[in-house]
């Protein structure tokens, strides 16, 4: 009988191991001879698994092997998968960088589109921008500026490392002084 | 290979993958090492099977008949005296046939060896409910300075494009422009006309600039005798007329 | 040290157990302290798994727990059973395994029968074979070879685990190349 018991424990182990879903006591009973009690087998298997890297646990209506909790932490590999800022967030950040301190209304004016709270929140959460007081006009709108984290993210020593706006935006912000009679180039 | 009934013969032929398959089966029936089988006996058995099959099924597949034709040739040469060069050639061909049969036999054994292995997913099973111990850290950002610059330029460009920016019409004239305008419109101006009427209504600095260049232009034209100029008193309007006008 | 060794064995067990795919020795090495030999741990774990319902096997790309082969008959009643490959496919697979890289024409010559698209598709679909470049002869026929999945499927560590062709049957090995005097079909 002991030898048989060993066989049944092996069978239960293999069944629980290979099953995609937790193995119910009923499924195990169906696999065992009538005179063998599934519960006994499971208890014995559980006892034998003690101190191993995996343990037999009851999940819902069935049984499943799981990694021992004290090892799970050591097994966890952290994969760094950097995210990309959405275009709207990137543009908003750029406007804040070059125009800071700047109000939301000003950002909207420059982009020619309304700015969602979600975009501001995303930039705040990424520690790229911070509030920088209020503009002293009616409504006292919040002013936004970049953080040291912004400098770190973009590998800048200071904001003066950013190219001048005039060097960036050439044709659209052309000076108005040039006479229309003079050919552009 | 027995030939008790034509039907069983057809069935047994169809059970073979091809002529080589049948030949291997016939060779095995000789119950000797494949390297020492009697090719001649094999050929005769094959031809007997094909002949029996052909009697009842003329549309027998071409490759069976091609093999039969080749084996008939082989048999005729194998029957020649050993010293005949054609017999030697046939001997080589027979060896090659034996070698092919041996290789097919080996690959059968190989397939059987593979089939006897405990097969994953059929005999043995991997973990049914794998655990995921990989955490994903998405806190870092992919964003570099060039991307930031591009974003700024795009934002500004799109922002200004939306307002449909149009540069202010500028009215600073050069003297050359004033000369052109004066000569072009002089004919249509009857009599003495004030200088201001030779450029559109402007204000402030633009008016003064236009007046200055038009005055210079009128002096130039008057010097050449193309127009006449007159000012009745200091700071009164300067009048222009065509030389033909009285 | 023994206690530590036990810990490392538990860790290895948990790591390999957690994954449905074979675990590479490299992955285990990365998890262990520098002075601990992954191979020693694996051998010890393999020894401890002996006689259990699941066993540790080395297959192609790494190590994997699998149910013990002797339980197959009783487990397959419970766990769904994919169809076995037909004889033609098994023979074709054997020819590719032992003769790789090999062209379709060579396979057909050895089997003395044409290779059906269905057979090729079945082997490809089961991820057992892959194309492996072209033979540098007129027509540049594709060459076929087995995949790592082939090793995993048949529980092989490497292709050298396959028995030698000469050992498969007792006949003297004759070259098959000159057999072209026989019409292929």
Coordinates of C-alpha atoms in Angstrom, one line a residue:
Chain A
X1 CA 0.0 0.0 0.0
X2 CA 2.8 2.5 0.9
X3 CA 4.3 1.9 -2.5
X4 CA 1.0 2.5 -4.1
X5 CA 0.5 5.6 -2.1
X6 CA 3.8 6.9 -3.4
X7 CA 2.6 6.3 -6.9
X8 CA -0.7 8.1 -6.3
X9 CA 1.2 11.0 -4.7
X10 CA 3.4 11.2 -7.8
X11 CA 0.4 11.1 -10.1
X12 CA -1.3 13.9 -8.1
X13 CA 1.9 15.9 -8.3
X14 CA 2.2 15.5 -12.0
X15 CA -1.5 16.2 -12.6
X16 CA -1.5 19.4 -10.5
X17 CA 1.8 20.5 -12.1
X18 CA 0.6 20.0 -15.7
X19 CA -2.9 21.5 -15.3
X20 CA -3.5 25.0 -16.4
X21 CA -6.3 25.4 -13.9
X22 CA -6.3 24.6 -10.2
X23 CA -6.9 20.8 -9.8
X24 CA -10.1 20.1 -8.0
X25 CA -10.3 17.3 -5.5
X26 CA -13.0 15.8 -7.8
X27 CA -10.6 15.7 -10.8
X28 CA -8.0 14.0 -8.6
X29 CA -10.6 11.5 -7.2
X30 CA -11.5 10.6 -10.8
X31 CA -7.9 9.7 -11.4
X32 CA -7.4 7.6 -8.3
X33 CA -8.7 4.1 -7.5
X34 CA -12.0 4.1 -5.6
X35 CA -10.5 3.1 -2.3
X36 CA -7.9 5.9 -2.3
X37 CA -8.8 9.2 -0.6
X38 CA -7.8 12.2 -2.6
X39 CA -7.7 14.3 0.5
X40 CA -5.1 12.1 2.1
X41 CA -3.0 12.2 -1.1
X42 CA -3.2 16.0 -1.2
X43 CA -2.2 16.4 2.4
X44 CA 0.7 14.0 2.0
X45 CA 1.8 15.9 -1.1
X46 CA 1.6 19.2 0.7
X47 CA 3.7 17.8 3.5
X48 CA 6.3 16.6 1.1
X49 CA 6.5 19.9 -0.6
X50 CA 7.3 21.8 2.6
X51 CA 10.6 23.5 2.5
X52 CA 10.9 23.2 -1.2
X53 CA 11.0 26.0 -3.7
X54 CA 7.4 25.5 -4.5
X55 CA 4.5 24.8 -2.3
X56 CA 1.0 23.3 -2.8
X57 CA -1.7 25.8 -2.1
X58 CA -5.4 25.7 -2.3
X59 CA -6.7 28.2 -4.8
X60 CA -10.4 28.6 -4.9
X61 CA -11.9 25.2 -5.4
X62 CA -8.7 23.5 -6.4
X63 CA -5.0 22.9 -5.8
X64 CA -2.0 24.5 -7.5
X65 CA 1.7 24.6 -7.1
X66 CA 3.0 28.1 -6.5
X67 CA 6.4 29.6 -5.9
X68 CA 7.2 29.8 -2.2
X69 CA 6.4 33.3 -1.1
X70 CA 9.8 33.9 0.4
X71 CA 11.4 33.3 -3.0
X72 CA 9.0 35.2 -5.2
X73 CA 10.7 38.5 -4.4
X74 CA 14.1 37.2 -5.4
X75 CA 12.7 35.8 -8.7
X76 CA 11.2 39.0 -9.7
X77 CA 13.1 40.5 -12.5
X78 CA 12.4 44.1 -13.2
X79 CA 12.4 45.1 -16.8
X80 CA 12.7 48.7 -17.4
X81 CA 10.5 49.7 -20.3
X82 CA 10.7 53.5 -20.6
X83 CA 7.7 55.2 -21.9
X84 CA 7.4 57.8 -24.5
X85 CA 5.6 61.0 -23.7
X86 CA 2.6 61.6 -26.0
X87 CA 3.1 64.3 -28.6
X88 CA 0.8 66.8 -26.8
X89 CA 2.7 66.4 -23.6
X90 CA 6.0 66.8 -25.3
X91 CA 4.9 70.0 -27.0
X92 CA 3.4 71.4 -23.8
X93 CA 6.7 70.6 -22.0
X94 CA 8.6 72.4 -24.8
X95 CA 6.5 75.5 -24.5
X96 CA 6.8 75.6 -20.8
X97 CA 10.6 75.1 -21.2
X98 CA 11.0 78.1 -23.5
X99 CA 8.3 80.4 -22.2
X100 CA 8.5 79.7 -18.4
X101 CA 7.0 80.9 -16.3
X102 CA 3.9 80.5 -18.4
X103 CA 0.2 80.2 -17.8
X104 CA -2.1 77.5 -19.2
X105 CA -3.8 80.2 -21.3
X106 CA -0.5 81.2 -22.8
X107 CA 0.4 77.6 -23.6
X108 CA -3.0 77.1 -25.3
X109 CA -2.4 80.3 -27.3
X110 CA 1.0 79.2 -28.5
X111 CA -0.1 75.7 -29.4
X112 CA -3.4 77.0 -30.9
X113 CA -5.2 74.2 -29.0
X114 CA -6.7 73.7 -25.6
X115 CA -4.6 71.9 -23.0
X116 CA -6.1 69.0 -21.1
X117 CA -5.6 68.6 -17.4
X118 CA -4.4 65.0 -18.1
X119 CA -1.5 66.3 -20.0
X120 CA -0.5 68.7 -17.2
X121 CA -0.9 65.9 -14.7
X122 CA 1.3 63.6 -16.8
X123 CA 4.1 66.2 -16.8
X124 CA 3.6 66.8 -13.1
X125 CA 3.7 63.1 -12.3
X126 CA 6.9 62.7 -14.3
X127 CA 8.4 65.5 -12.2
X128 CA 9.2 67.5 -15.3
X129 CA 7.2 70.6 -14.4
X130 CA 6.1 72.4 -11.3
X131 CA 3.9 75.3 -10.4
X132 CA 5.7 78.5 -10.0
X133 CA 3.4 80.9 -8.3
X134 CA 0.6 82.9 -9.9
X135 CA 0.5 85.6 -12.5
X136 CA -0.7 88.9 -10.9
X137 CA -3.6 89.4 -13.2
X138 CA -7.4 89.0 -12.6
X139 CA -8.1 85.3 -11.8
X140 CA -4.4 84.8 -10.7
X141 CA -3.7 81.9 -13.1
X142 CA -1.0 79.4 -12.0
X143 CA 2.4 79.7 -13.7
X144 CA 4.3 76.7 -14.8
X145 CA 8.0 76.1 -15.0
X146 CA 10.4 73.2 -15.5
X147 CA 12.0 71.3 -12.7
X148 CA 15.6 70.1 -12.1
X149 CA 14.3 66.7 -13.1
X150 CA 13.6 68.2 -16.5
X151 CA 17.2 69.2 -16.8
X152 CA 18.3 65.7 -15.9
X153 CA 16.0 64.1 -18.3
X154 CA 17.3 66.1 -21.2
X155 CA 20.9 66.1 -20.1
X156 CA 21.0 69.9 -19.6
X157 CA 23.1 71.7 -17.1
X158 CA 20.9 74.7 -17.0
X159 CA 18.0 76.2 -18.9
X160 CA 20.5 78.4 -20.7
X161 CA 21.7 75.3 -22.5
X162 CA 18.5 75.3 -24.5
X163 CA 18.9 77.0 -27.9
X164 CA 17.4 80.4 -28.2
X165 CA 13.9 80.5 -29.5
X166 CA 15.0 82.7 -32.4
X167 CA 17.5 80.0 -33.4
X168 CA 14.7 77.4 -33.4
X169 CA 11.8 79.0 -35.0
X170 CA 13.0 80.8 -38.1
X171 CA 10.4 81.3 -40.7
X172 CA 7.1 81.5 -38.8
X173 CA 8.2 84.2 -36.3
X174 CA 9.9 86.3 -39.0
X175 CA 10.4 89.9 -38.0
X176 CA 7.7 92.2 -39.2
X177 CA 10.0 95.0 -40.1
X178 CA 11.1 93.7 -43.4
X179 CA 9.4 95.5 -46.3
X180 CA 7.2 93.5 -48.5
X181 CA 8.8 95.0 -51.5
X182 CA 12.1 93.5 -50.6
X183 CA 12.3 89.9 -51.8
X184 CA 12.5 87.5 -48.8
X185 CA 15.8 86.1 -49.9
Chain B
X1 CA 3.6 -10.6 -50.9
X2 CA 0.8 -13.0 -51.6
X3 CA -1.5 -12.8 -54.6
X4 CA -4.5 -14.8 -53.7
X5 CA -7.0 -12.3 -54.8
X6 CA -6.7 -9.3 -57.2
X7 CA -8.5 -7.1 -54.7
X8 CA -6.0 -7.7 -51.8
X9 CA -3.2 -7.0 -54.3
X10 CA -4.6 -3.6 -55.1
X11 CA -5.1 -2.8 -51.5
X12 CA -1.6 -3.9 -50.5
X13 CA -0.1 -1.8 -53.3
X14 CA -2.0 1.3 -52.2
X15 CA -0.7 0.8 -48.7
X16 CA 2.8 1.6 -50.0
X17 CA 4.2 5.1 -50.2
X18 CA 6.0 4.2 -53.5
X19 CA 8.0 1.6 -55.4
X20 CA 10.9 2.0 -52.9
X21 CA 8.6 1.4 -50.0
X22 CA 7.4 -1.9 -51.6
X23 CA 10.9 -2.9 -52.5
X24 CA 12.0 -2.4 -48.9
X25 CA 9.1 -4.5 -47.7
X26 CA 10.0 -7.3 -50.2
X27 CA 13.6 -7.1 -49.2
X28 CA 12.7 -7.5 -45.5
X29 CA 10.8 -10.6 -46.4
X30 CA 14.1 -12.2 -47.5
X31 CA 15.0 -12.0 -43.8
X32 CA 18.7 -11.3 -44.4
X33 CA 21.0 -8.4 -43.8
X34 CA 19.9 -5.7 -46.2
X35 CA 23.4 -5.5 -47.6
X36 CA 23.2 -9.1 -48.7
X37 CA 19.8 -9.3 -50.1
X38 CA 19.4 -10.9 -53.5
X39 CA 18.6 -8.0 -55.8
X40 CA 17.7 -10.5 -58.5
X41 CA 15.1 -12.1 -56.3
X42 CA 13.8 -8.7 -55.3
X43 CA 13.5 -7.6 -58.9
X44 CA 11.5 -10.7 -59.8
X45 CA 9.2 -10.3 -56.8
X46 CA 8.5 -6.6 -57.7
X47 CA 7.9 -7.4 -61.3
X48 CA 5.5 -10.1 -60.3
X49 CA 3.5 -7.8 -58.1
X50 CA 3.4 -5.1 -60.7
X51 CA 2.4 -7.6 -63.5
X52 CA -0.4 -8.9 -61.2
X53 CA -1.6 -5.4 -60.5
X54 CA -1.3 -4.2 -64.0
X55 CA -3.6 -7.1 -65.2
X56 CA -6.4 -5.7 -63.1
X57 CA -5.5 -2.0 -63.0
X58 CA -4.0 -0.6 -66.1
X59 CA -4.0 2.9 -64.8
X60 CA -1.3 2.0 -62.4
X61 CA 0.8 5.0 -61.3
X62 CA 3.6 6.0 -63.6
X63 CA 6.4 5.8 -61.1
X64 CA 5.5 2.1 -60.4
X65 CA 5.9 1.4 -64.1
X66 CA 9.1 3.4 -64.5
X67 CA 10.6 1.4 -61.6
X68 CA 9.3 -1.8 -63.2
X69 CA 11.0 -0.8 -66.5
X70 CA 14.3 0.0 -64.8
X71 CA 14.2 -3.2 -62.8
X72 CA 13.5 -5.2 -66.0
X73 CA 16.6 -3.6 -67.5
X74 CA 18.6 -4.4 -64.3
X75 CA 17.4 -8.0 -64.3
X76 CA 18.5 -8.5 -68.0
X77 CA 22.0 -7.2 -67.3
X78 CA 22.3 -9.1 -64.0
X79 CA 21.7 -12.3 -65.9
X80 CA 24.6 -11.7 -68.2
X81 CA 27.9 -13.5 -67.6
X82 CA 29.9 -11.8 -64.8
X83 CA 32.7 -10.9 -67.1
X84 CA 30.4 -8.8 -69.4
X85 CA 31.0 -5.0 -68.9
X86 CA 27.2 -4.5 -68.8
X87 CA 26.9 -7.0 -66.1
X88 CA 29.5 -5.0 -64.0
X89 CA 27.4 -1.8 -64.6
X90 CA 24.3 -3.6 -63.5
X91 CA 26.2 -4.9 -60.4
X92 CA 26.9 -1.3 -59.4
X93 CA 23.3 -0.3 -59.9
X94 CA 22.2 -3.1 -57.8
X95 CA 24.6 -2.0 -55.0
X96 CA 23.1 1.5 -55.2
X97 CA 19.6 0.1 -54.9
X98 CA 20.7 -1.9 -51.9
X99 CA 22.2 1.2 -50.4
X100 CA 19.1 3.2 -51.0
X101 CA 17.0 0.5 -49.3
X102 CA 19.4 0.4 -46.4
X103 CA 19.1 4.2 -45.9
X104 CA 15.4 4.1 -46.1
X105 CA 15.4 1.3 -43.5
X106 CA 17.7 3.4 -41.3
X107 CA 15.4 6.4 -41.5
X108 CA 12.5 4.2 -40.6
X109 CA 14.4 3.1 -37.6
X110 CA 15.2 6.8 -36.9
X111 CA 11.5 7.7 -37.0
X112 CA 10.7 4.8 -34.7
X113 CA 13.4 6.0 -32.3
X114 CA 12.0 9.5 -32.3
X115 CA 8.4 8.1 -31.9
X116 CA 9.5 6.1 -28.8
X117 CA 10.8 9.3 -27.0
X118 CA 8.5 10.7 -24.4
X119 CA 6.9 13.5 -26.4
X120 CA 6.2 16.8 -24.9
X121 CA 2.5 17.6 -24.8
X122 CA 1.6 13.9 -25.5
X123 CA 3.5 11.8 -22.9
X124 CA 5.1 14.4 -20.7
X125 CA 3.8 17.9 -19.8
X126 CA 5.4 21.2 -18.9
X127 CA 4.1 23.5 -16.2
X128 CA 0.4 24.1 -16.9
X129 CA 0.0 27.3 -15.1
X130 CA 3.3 29.2 -15.4
X131 CA 3.9 32.1 -13.1
X132 CA 5.1 35.5 -14.3
X133 CA 7.9 36.9 -12.2
X134 CA 8.7 39.8 -14.4
X135 CA 7.8 43.2 -13.3
X136 CA 7.8 46.1 -15.7
X137 CA 9.1 49.4 -14.7
X138 CA 7.7 52.1 -16.8
X139 CA 8.7 55.1 -14.7
X140 CA 11.5 56.1 -17.0
X141 CA 10.9 58.3 -20.0
X142 CA 12.2 58.1 -23.5
X143 CA 12.7 61.7 -24.4
X144 CA 15.8 63.5 -25.6
X145 CA 16.7 67.0 -26.4
X146 CA 16.2 66.7 -30.2
X147 CA 12.7 65.5 -29.5
X148 CA 12.0 68.4 -27.3
X149 CA 13.3 70.9 -29.9
X150 CA 11.2 69.2 -32.6
X151 CA 8.2 69.4 -30.3
X152 CA 8.7 73.1 -29.7
X153 CA 9.1 74.0 -33.3
X154 CA 6.0 71.9 -34.2
X155 CA 3.9 73.4 -31.5
X156 CA 4.8 77.0 -32.4
X157 CA 4.4 76.3 -36.1
X158 CA 1.0 74.7 -35.7
X159 CA -0.1 77.4 -33.2
X160 CA 0.7 80.2 -35.6
X161 CA -0.7 78.3 -38.6
X162 CA -4.1 78.2 -36.9
X163 CA -4.4 82.0 -36.6
X164 CA -3.8 82.2 -40.4
X165 CA -1.0 84.7 -39.9
X166 CA -0.9 87.4 -42.5
X167 CA 1.8 90.0 -42.5
X168 CA 0.6 93.6 -42.5
X169 CA 0.5 95.3 -45.9
X170 CA 3.4 97.6 -45.8
X171 CA 3.3 100.9 -47.6
X172 CA 6.9 102.1 -47.4
X173 CA 7.7 103.0 -51.0
X174 CA 10.9 103.4 -52.6
X175 CA 11.5 106.4 -54.9
X176 CA 11.6 104.0 -57.8
X177 CA 8.1 102.8 -56.9
X178 CA 6.9 106.4 -56.6
X179 CA 8.3 107.3 -60.0
X180 CA 6.4 104.3 -61.6
X181 CA 3.2 105.3 -59.9
X182 CA 3.5 109.0 -60.8
X183 CA 4.2 108.4 -64.5
X184 CA 1.5 105.7 -64.7
X185 CA -1.3 107.8 -63.2
X186 CA -0.3 111.3 -64.4
X187 CA -2.3 111.1 -67.6
X188 CA -5.5 110.3 -65.9
X189 CA -5.2 113.3 -63.5
X190 CA -6.7 116.4 -65.1
X191 CA -4.9 119.6 -64.3
X192 CA -3.0 120.4 -61.1
X193 CA -3.3 117.6 -58.6
X194 CA -2.0 117.4 -55.1
X195 CA 0.9 115.1 -54.5
X196 CA -1.1 113.2 -51.8
X197 CA -3.4 111.9 -54.5
X198 CA -0.6 109.8 -56.1
X199 CA -0.6 107.3 -53.2
X200 CA -3.3 105.7 -51.2
X201 CA -4.6 107.2 -48.0
X202 CA -2.2 106.4 -45.2
X203 CA -1.6 107.6 -41.7
X204 CA 1.3 108.6 -39.5
X205 CA 4.8 107.5 -40.3
X206 CA 3.7 105.6 -43.4
X207 CA 2.0 108.7 -44.8
X208 CA 5.1 110.8 -44.3
X209 CA 7.3 108.1 -45.8
X210 CA 5.1 107.8 -48.9
X211 CA 5.0 111.6 -49.2
X212 CA 8.8 111.9 -49.0
X213 CA 9.4 109.3 -51.6
X214 CA 6.7 110.7 -53.9
X215 CA 8.1 114.2 -53.5
X216 CA 11.6 112.9 -54.4
X217 CA 10.2 111.1 -57.4
X218 CA 8.3 114.2 -58.5
X219 CA 11.4 116.4 -58.3
X220 CA 13.3 113.8 -60.4
X221 CA 10.5 113.8 -63.0
X222 CA 10.3 117.6 -63.0
X223 CA 14.0 117.8 -63.6
X224 CA 13.6 115.7 -66.7
X225 CA 10.6 117.8 -67.8
X226 CA 8.2 114.9 -67.5
X227 CA 6.0 116.8 -65.1
X228 CA 5.4 120.3 -63.7
X229 CA 5.5 121.1 -60.0
X230 CA 4.0 124.0 -58.1
X231 CA 3.6 125.1 -54.5
X232 CA 1.7 128.3 -54.0
X233 CA 3.0 129.1 -50.6
X234 CA 5.1 127.5 -47.9
X235 CA 3.5 124.4 -46.4
X236 CA 0.7 124.6 -48.9
X237 CA -0.1 121.4 -50.9
X238 CA 2.4 120.6 -53.6
X239 CA 0.6 120.4 -56.9
X240 CA 1.6 118.2 -59.9
X241 CA 0.6 118.5 -63.5
X242 CA 1.4 117.0 -66.8
X243 CA 3.7 119.2 -69.0
X244 CA 0.9 119.3 -71.6
X245 CA -1.7 120.6 -69.2
X246 CA -2.1 124.4 -69.1
Chain C
X1 CA 27.1 26.6 3.4
X2 CA 24.9 23.5 3.3
X3 CA 22.0 25.6 4.4
X4 CA 22.8 28.2 1.7
X5 CA 23.1 25.4 -0.8
X6 CA 19.6 24.3 0.2
X7 CA 18.4 27.9 -0.4
X8 CA 19.9 28.0 -3.8
X9 CA 18.4 24.7 -4.8
X10 CA 15.0 26.0 -3.6
X11 CA 15.6 29.1 -5.6
X12 CA 16.5 27.2 -8.8
X13 CA 13.5 24.9 -8.3
X14 CA 11.2 27.9 -8.0
X15 CA 12.7 29.6 -11.0
X16 CA 12.5 26.6 -13.3
X17 CA 9.1 25.6 -11.9
X18 CA 7.6 29.0 -12.5
X19 CA 8.2 29.0 -16.3
X20 CA 6.5 27.0 -18.9
X21 CA 9.6 27.4 -21.1
X22 CA 13.0 25.9 -20.4
X23 CA 15.2 28.0 -18.1
X24 CA 18.7 28.7 -19.4
X25 CA 21.7 28.1 -17.2
X26 CA 22.5 31.7 -17.8
X27 CA 19.3 32.9 -16.2
X28 CA 20.0 30.7 -13.2
X29 CA 23.6 31.9 -13.0
X30 CA 22.3 35.5 -13.0
X31 CA 20.2 34.7 -9.9
X32 CA 22.9 33.0 -7.9
X33 CA 25.8 34.6 -6.0
X34 CA 29.0 34.7 -8.0
X35 CA 30.7 31.9 -6.1
X36 CA 27.9 29.4 -6.6
X37 CA 28.1 27.1 -9.6
X38 CA 24.7 26.8 -11.4
X39 CA 25.6 23.4 -12.7
X40 CA 26.2 22.0 -9.3
X41 CA 22.8 23.3 -8.1
X42 CA 21.1 21.9 -11.2
X43 CA 22.6 18.5 -10.7
X44 CA 21.6 18.4 -7.1
X45 CA 18.1 19.6 -7.9
X46 CA 17.8 16.9 -10.6
X47 CA 18.9 14.3 -8.1
X48 CA 16.3 15.4 -5.6
X49 CA 13.6 15.3 -8.2
X50 CA 14.3 11.7 -9.0
X51 CA 11.3 9.4 -8.4
X52 CA 8.9 12.3 -8.0
X53 CA 5.9 12.9 -10.3
X54 CA 7.8 15.6 -12.1
X55 CA 11.4 15.5 -13.1
X56 CA 14.0 17.9 -14.2
X57 CA 15.3 17.5 -17.7
X58 CA 17.8 19.3 -19.9
X59 CA 16.2 20.1 -23.2
X60 CA 17.9 22.1 -26.0
X61 CA 17.8 25.6 -24.7
X62 CA 17.7 24.9 -21.0
X63 CA 16.2 23.1 -18.0
X64 CA 12.6 22.2 -17.6
X65 CA 10.4 20.4 -15.2
X66 CA 8.2 17.8 -16.9
X67 CA 5.9 15.1 -15.7
X68 CA 7.5 11.7 -15.4
X69 CA 7.2 9.7 -18.6
X70 CA 5.9 6.6 -16.8
X71 CA 2.8 8.6 -15.8
X72 CA 1.9 9.4 -19.4
X73 CA -0.9 6.8 -19.8
X74 CA -2.7 7.9 -16.7
X75 CA -2.3 11.6 -17.1
X76 CA -3.4 11.8 -20.7
X77 CA -6.9 10.7 -19.6
X78 CA -7.2 14.0 -17.8
X79 CA -5.1 16.3 -19.8
X80 CA -6.0 16.9 -23.4
X81 CA -3.9 15.0 -25.9
X82 CA -2.8 16.5 -29.2
X83 CA -2.6 14.2 -32.2
X84 CA 0.6 12.4 -33.0
X85 CA 2.3 13.1 -36.2
X86 CA 1.4 10.6 -39.0
X87 CA 4.0 8.1 -40.1
X88 CA 5.0 10.0 -43.3
X89 CA 5.6 13.1 -41.2
X90 CA 7.7 11.2 -38.7
X91 CA 9.8 9.7 -41.4
X92 CA 10.3 13.0 -43.1
X93 CA 11.2 14.6 -39.8
X94 CA 13.7 11.8 -39.1
X95 CA 15.4 12.3 -42.5
X96 CA 15.6 16.1 -41.8
X97 CA 17.0 15.4 -38.3
X98 CA 19.7 13.0 -39.4
X99 CA 20.6 14.5 -42.8
X100 CA 20.2 18.2 -42.1
X101 CA 20.5 20.6 -43.8
X102 CA 18.7 18.7 -46.6
X103 CA 16.6 19.7 -49.7
X104 CA 13.2 18.5 -50.5
X105 CA 14.6 16.5 -53.5
X106 CA 17.0 14.7 -51.1
X107 CA 14.1 13.8 -48.8
X108 CA 12.1 12.5 -51.7
X109 CA 15.0 10.5 -52.9
X110 CA 15.6 8.8 -49.6
X111 CA 11.9 8.0 -49.1
X112 CA 11.4 7.1 -52.7
X113 CA 8.2 9.1 -52.7
X114 CA 7.2 12.7 -53.3
X115 CA 6.8 14.9 -50.3
X116 CA 3.3 16.4 -49.9
X117 CA 2.6 19.9 -49.0
X118 CA 0.5 18.7 -46.2
X119 CA 3.4 16.9 -44.6
X120 CA 5.7 19.9 -44.9
X121 CA 3.0 22.1 -43.5
X122 CA 2.4 19.8 -40.5
X123 CA 6.1 19.9 -39.6
X124 CA 6.3 23.6 -40.0
X125 CA 3.1 24.2 -38.0
X126 CA 4.5 22.1 -35.2
X127 CA 7.6 24.3 -35.2
X128 CA 9.7 21.2 -35.7
X129 CA 11.6 22.3 -38.8
X130 CA 12.7 25.5 -40.3
X131 CA 14.3 26.6 -43.6
X132 CA 18.1 27.0 -43.3
X133 CA 19.2 28.9 -46.4
X134 CA 19.6 27.5 -49.9
X135 CA 21.8 24.9 -51.5
X136 CA 24.2 26.6 -53.9
X137 CA 23.1 24.6 -57.0
X138 CA 20.9 25.6 -60.0
X139 CA 17.4 26.5 -58.7
X140 CA 18.8 27.3 -55.3
X141 CA 16.5 24.8 -53.5
X142 CA 15.6 25.5 -49.9
X143 CA 17.4 23.6 -47.2
X144 CA 15.5 22.2 -44.2
X145 CA 16.8 21.7 -40.7
X146 CA 15.3 21.0 -37.2
X147 CA 14.5 23.7 -34.7
X148 CA 15.2 24.1 -31.0
X149 CA 11.5 23.2 -30.7
X150 CA 12.3 19.8 -32.1
X151 CA 14.8 19.2 -29.3
X152 CA 12.3 20.4 -26.7
X153 CA 9.5 18.3 -28.2
X154 CA 11.5 15.1 -28.1
X155 CA 13.3 15.8 -24.9
X156 CA 16.8 16.1 -26.4
X157 CA 19.5 18.3 -25.1
X158 CA 21.3 18.6 -28.5
X159 CA 21.4 17.0 -31.9
X160 CA 24.3 14.9 -30.7
X161 CA 21.8 13.0 -28.5
X162 CA 20.4 11.4 -31.6
X163 CA 21.9 7.9 -32.2
X164 CA 24.4 7.6 -34.9
X165 CA 23.0 6.6 -38.3
X166 CA 25.2 3.5 -38.3
X167 CA 23.8 2.5 -35.0
X168 CA 20.2 2.7 -36.2
X169 CA 20.4 -0.6 -38.0
X170 CA 23.2 -3.1 -38.4
X171 CA 23.7 -2.7 -42.1
X172 CA 26.9 -1.2 -43.5
X173 CA 26.4 2.4 -44.3
X174 CA 26.4 3.1 -47.9
X175 CA 26.5 6.6 -49.4
X176 CA 23.1 7.6 -50.9
X177 CA 24.4 10.3 -53.2
X178 CA 24.9 8.2 -56.3
X179 CA 21.4 6.7 -56.2
X180 CA 20.3 9.0 -59.0
X181 CA 20.5 6.2 -61.5
X182 CA 17.2 5.1 -60.2
X183 CA 14.3 7.2 -61.4
X184 CA 13.1 9.1 -58.4
X185 CA 9.5 8.8 -59.4

